[in-house]
């Protein structure tokens, strides 16, 4: 795919810019034990989704008040678990490349603002635009978060590249009308081994322009 027409890059956070997979799994495993849910069932669907969406699927008998309590508990388990949270391979290289190229970027995450700022801070990343689950009415796979980020950057969604490591997020990017770059063997307009690979592709596109 030709990257010369890209006007902005919209990143997922967990597993894309920030390596927090271990912390996410620890939190869901502990939450699952507290709520008598099979941990493997929780981990199979939790990645990339807002906590309340995952909980509704796991415990459909809960009413909305109980879902809110369960989601708050799940987030509470994650807030202070930052011991092994770091930037993903190539993340800082890619963000430096975007800065040199003058390309705007944003983070769109299913986390709330407290958790997003904690994890991004642990990874040494300060996004110019941050869209969290608190900024949208409907989380991924709905496109609202990516559409909001594109609007805040004043770039048409069709000129945005959404970078994701979860199928639910790629679905959100496609629904927003953006191009997609996929990690972890998933299928997008661009398939990536790591973010350093995308940095080098942007460097080549800049050199050729």
Short mmCIF file of C-alpha atoms in Angstrom, two decimals:
data_model
loop_
_atom_site.label_atom_id
_atom_site.label_comp_id
_atom_site.label_asym_id
_atom_site.label_seq_id
_atom_site.Cartn_x
_atom_site.Cartn_y
_atom_site.Cartn_z
CA UNK A 1 0.00 0.00 0.00
CA UNK A 2 1.22 3.51 -0.86
CA UNK A 3 1.59 5.52 2.36
CA UNK A 4 2.20 8.86 0.64
CA UNK A 5 -1.50 9.78 0.85
CA UNK A 6 -1.77 9.18 4.61
CA UNK A 7 -2.69 12.37 6.48
CA UNK A 8 -2.77 11.05 10.05
CA UNK A 9 -2.09 7.89 12.03
CA UNK A 10 -4.56 6.67 14.66
CA UNK A 11 -3.18 4.14 17.14
CA UNK A 12 -4.79 1.66 19.43
CA UNK A 13 -2.99 1.64 22.80
CA UNK A 14 -2.78 -1.76 24.51
CA UNK A 15 -0.76 -4.21 22.45
CA UNK A 16 -0.13 -1.63 19.71
CA UNK A 17 1.77 1.33 21.17
CA UNK A 18 2.04 -0.06 24.70
CA UNK A 19 3.09 -3.58 25.65
CA UNK A 20 0.62 -4.17 28.46
CA UNK A 21 -0.59 -7.64 27.51
CA UNK A 22 0.69 -9.29 30.70
CA UNK A 23 -0.95 -6.67 32.92
CA UNK A 24 -4.24 -6.95 31.03
CA UNK A 25 -4.22 -10.73 31.37
CA UNK A 26 -3.39 -10.61 35.08
CA UNK A 27 -6.30 -8.24 35.71
CA UNK A 28 -8.81 -10.32 33.75
CA UNK A 29 -7.63 -13.56 35.37
CA UNK A 30 -8.07 -12.12 38.85
CA UNK A 31 -11.43 -10.55 37.95
CA UNK A 32 -12.60 -13.86 36.48
CA UNK A 33 -11.73 -15.70 39.68
CA UNK A 34 -13.72 -13.18 41.71
CA UNK A 35 -16.77 -13.46 39.45
CA UNK A 36 -16.64 -17.24 38.94
CA UNK A 37 -15.90 -16.90 35.23
CA UNK A 38 -13.53 -19.19 33.36
CA UNK A 39 -10.37 -17.07 32.84
CA UNK A 40 -9.78 -18.45 29.34
CA UNK A 41 -13.28 -17.37 28.32
CA UNK A 42 -12.61 -13.82 29.52
CA UNK A 43 -9.22 -13.58 27.83
CA UNK A 44 -10.63 -14.91 24.57
CA UNK A 45 -12.89 -11.88 24.08
CA UNK A 46 -11.54 -9.11 26.32
CA UNK A 47 -8.67 -7.78 24.23
CA UNK A 48 -9.48 -4.47 22.57
CA UNK A 49 -13.00 -4.19 23.93
CA UNK A 50 -14.32 -1.88 26.65
CA UNK A 51 -14.65 -3.80 29.93
CA UNK A 52 -18.42 -3.39 30.11
CA UNK A 53 -18.90 -4.97 26.67
CA UNK A 54 -16.82 -7.97 27.66
CA UNK A 55 -18.68 -8.37 30.96
CA UNK A 56 -22.10 -8.24 29.28
CA UNK A 57 -21.02 -11.13 27.04
CA UNK A 58 -19.56 -13.14 29.91
CA UNK A 59 -22.38 -12.49 32.40
CA UNK A 60 -25.53 -11.71 30.39
CA UNK A 61 -27.76 -12.05 33.47
CA UNK A 62 -26.27 -8.97 35.13
CA UNK A 63 -28.32 -5.77 35.06
CA UNK A 64 -26.70 -2.48 34.03
CA UNK A 65 -25.90 -1.43 37.60
CA UNK A 66 -24.13 -4.72 38.26
CA UNK A 67 -22.25 -4.46 34.96
CA UNK A 68 -21.01 -1.00 35.97
CA UNK A 69 -19.77 -2.33 39.32
CA UNK A 70 -18.05 -5.29 37.68
CA UNK A 71 -16.41 -3.07 35.05
CA UNK A 72 -15.18 -0.65 37.72
CA UNK A 73 -13.65 -3.56 39.61
CA UNK A 74 -11.91 -4.83 36.49
CA UNK A 75 -10.39 -1.39 35.79
CA UNK A 76 -9.34 -0.99 39.42
CA UNK A 77 -7.27 -4.15 39.09
CA UNK A 78 -5.34 -2.55 36.21
CA UNK A 79 -4.65 1.00 37.44
CA UNK A 80 -1.59 0.26 39.56
CA UNK A 81 -0.25 -2.77 37.70
CA UNK A 82 2.45 -1.05 35.63
CA UNK A 83 5.55 -3.02 36.60
CA UNK A 84 6.18 -4.49 33.16
CA UNK A 85 4.33 -1.97 30.97
CA UNK A 86 6.62 -0.58 28.24
CA UNK A 87 6.47 0.80 24.70
CA UNK A 88 6.14 -1.88 22.03
CA UNK A 89 9.10 -2.58 19.72
CA UNK A 90 9.50 0.23 17.21
CA UNK A 91 6.94 2.52 18.85
CA UNK A 92 9.31 5.37 19.67
CA UNK A 93 11.03 5.04 16.28
CA UNK A 94 7.68 5.34 14.52
CA UNK A 95 6.52 8.32 16.59
CA UNK A 96 9.84 10.09 15.90
CA UNK A 97 9.40 9.39 12.19
CA UNK A 98 5.88 10.86 12.23
CA UNK A 99 7.17 13.96 14.05
CA UNK A 100 9.91 14.51 11.45
CA UNK A 101 7.38 14.03 8.65
CA UNK A 102 4.88 16.42 10.23
CA UNK A 103 2.17 13.75 10.32
CA UNK A 104 -0.36 14.15 13.15
CA UNK A 105 -1.31 11.16 15.26
CA UNK A 106 -3.70 10.17 18.02
CA UNK A 107 -4.41 7.32 20.42
CA UNK A 108 -7.86 5.72 20.48
CA UNK A 109 -8.31 3.27 23.34
CA UNK A 110 -10.96 1.22 25.08
CA UNK A 111 -9.36 2.15 28.40
CA UNK A 112 -10.57 5.05 30.52
CA UNK A 113 -8.47 8.20 30.79
CA UNK A 114 -6.86 7.27 34.11
CA UNK A 115 -5.65 3.92 32.83
CA UNK A 116 -4.63 5.31 29.43
CA UNK A 117 -2.53 8.08 30.94
CA UNK A 118 -0.91 5.66 33.39
CA UNK A 119 0.08 3.14 30.73
CA UNK A 120 1.18 5.73 28.17
CA UNK A 121 3.22 7.45 30.88
CA UNK A 122 4.90 4.17 31.82
CA UNK A 123 5.80 3.73 28.14
CA UNK A 124 7.13 7.29 27.82
CA UNK A 125 4.49 8.30 25.27
CA UNK A 126 2.56 11.58 25.33
CA UNK A 127 -0.13 11.62 22.61
CA UNK A 128 -1.18 14.97 21.13
CA UNK A 129 -4.76 13.65 20.99
CA UNK A 130 -6.19 10.95 23.27
CA UNK A 131 -9.66 9.46 22.78
CA UNK A 132 -10.75 7.09 25.54
CA UNK A 133 -13.86 5.06 26.22
CA UNK A 134 -15.14 8.04 28.24
CA UNK A 135 -15.21 10.18 25.09
CA UNK A 136 -17.57 7.98 23.09
CA UNK A 137 -21.06 6.58 23.47
CA UNK A 138 -20.14 3.25 21.88
CA UNK A 139 -16.73 1.60 22.02
CA UNK A 140 -14.95 -0.63 19.51
CA UNK A 141 -15.96 -2.28 17.20
CA UNK A 142 -18.10 0.82 16.64
CA UNK A 143 -16.14 3.45 14.64
CA UNK A 144 -16.98 6.41 16.90
CA UNK A 145 -13.58 6.65 18.59
CA UNK A 146 -11.65 6.69 15.33
CA UNK A 147 -14.08 9.13 13.74
CA UNK A 148 -13.68 11.45 16.73
CA UNK A 149 -9.88 11.29 16.55
CA UNK A 150 -9.91 12.06 12.82
CA UNK A 151 -12.19 15.04 13.44
CA UNK A 152 -9.97 16.34 16.25
CA UNK A 153 -6.96 16.13 13.93
CA UNK A 154 -8.99 17.70 11.09
CA UNK A 155 -8.08 14.88 8.71
CA UNK A 156 -10.72 12.99 6.66
CA UNK A 157 -11.07 9.38 7.90
CA UNK A 158 -10.25 8.08 4.41
CA UNK A 159 -6.77 9.63 4.75
CA UNK A 160 -6.17 8.10 8.18
CA UNK A 161 -4.26 4.91 8.92
CA UNK A 162 -5.58 2.96 11.90
CA UNK A 163 -2.94 0.79 13.58
CA UNK A 164 -4.36 -2.11 15.61
CA UNK A 165 -3.47 -5.46 17.14
CA UNK A 166 -7.03 -6.74 17.69
CA UNK A 167 -9.71 -7.71 15.20
CA UNK A 168 -12.34 -5.70 17.11
CA UNK A 169 -10.23 -2.56 16.57
CA UNK A 170 -9.59 -3.31 12.91
CA UNK A 171 -13.34 -3.62 12.45
CA UNK A 172 -13.74 -0.17 14.04
CA UNK A 173 -11.11 1.30 11.73
CA UNK A 174 -12.71 -0.17 8.63
CA UNK A 175 -16.15 1.01 9.73
CA UNK A 176 -14.72 4.53 10.10
CA UNK A 177 -13.59 4.39 6.48
CA UNK A 178 -9.90 4.44 7.35
CA UNK A 179 -7.06 2.33 6.02
CA UNK A 180 -5.74 -0.24 8.45
CA UNK A 181 -2.36 -1.59 9.56
CA UNK A 182 -2.54 -4.89 11.45
CA UNK A 183 -0.16 -6.44 13.97
CA UNK A 184 0.05 -9.98 15.42
CA UNK A 185 -0.69 -11.74 12.15
CA UNK A 186 -4.06 -10.09 11.60
CA UNK A 187 -5.22 -8.92 8.19
CA UNK A 188 -5.22 -5.22 7.26
CA UNK A 189 -4.31 -3.04 4.31
CA UNK A 190 -0.79 -3.29 5.73
CA UNK A 191 0.41 -6.29 7.76
CA UNK A 192 3.14 -5.53 10.29
CA UNK A 193 5.59 -7.54 12.35
CA UNK A 194 6.24 -4.48 14.56
CA UNK A 195 5.97 -0.69 14.47
CA UNK A 196 9.57 -0.28 13.36
CA UNK A 197 8.53 -1.82 10.05
CA UNK A 198 5.89 0.88 9.62
CA UNK A 199 8.44 3.56 10.55
CA UNK A 200 10.71 2.40 7.75
CA UNK A 201 7.84 2.40 5.27
CA UNK A 202 6.99 6.00 6.18
CA UNK A 203 10.66 6.94 5.89
CA UNK A 204 10.79 5.44 2.41
CA UNK A 205 7.57 7.20 1.38
CA UNK A 206 8.95 10.54 2.60
CA UNK A 207 12.24 10.03 0.77
CA UNK A 208 10.39 9.23 -2.46
CA UNK A 209 8.13 12.29 -2.32
#
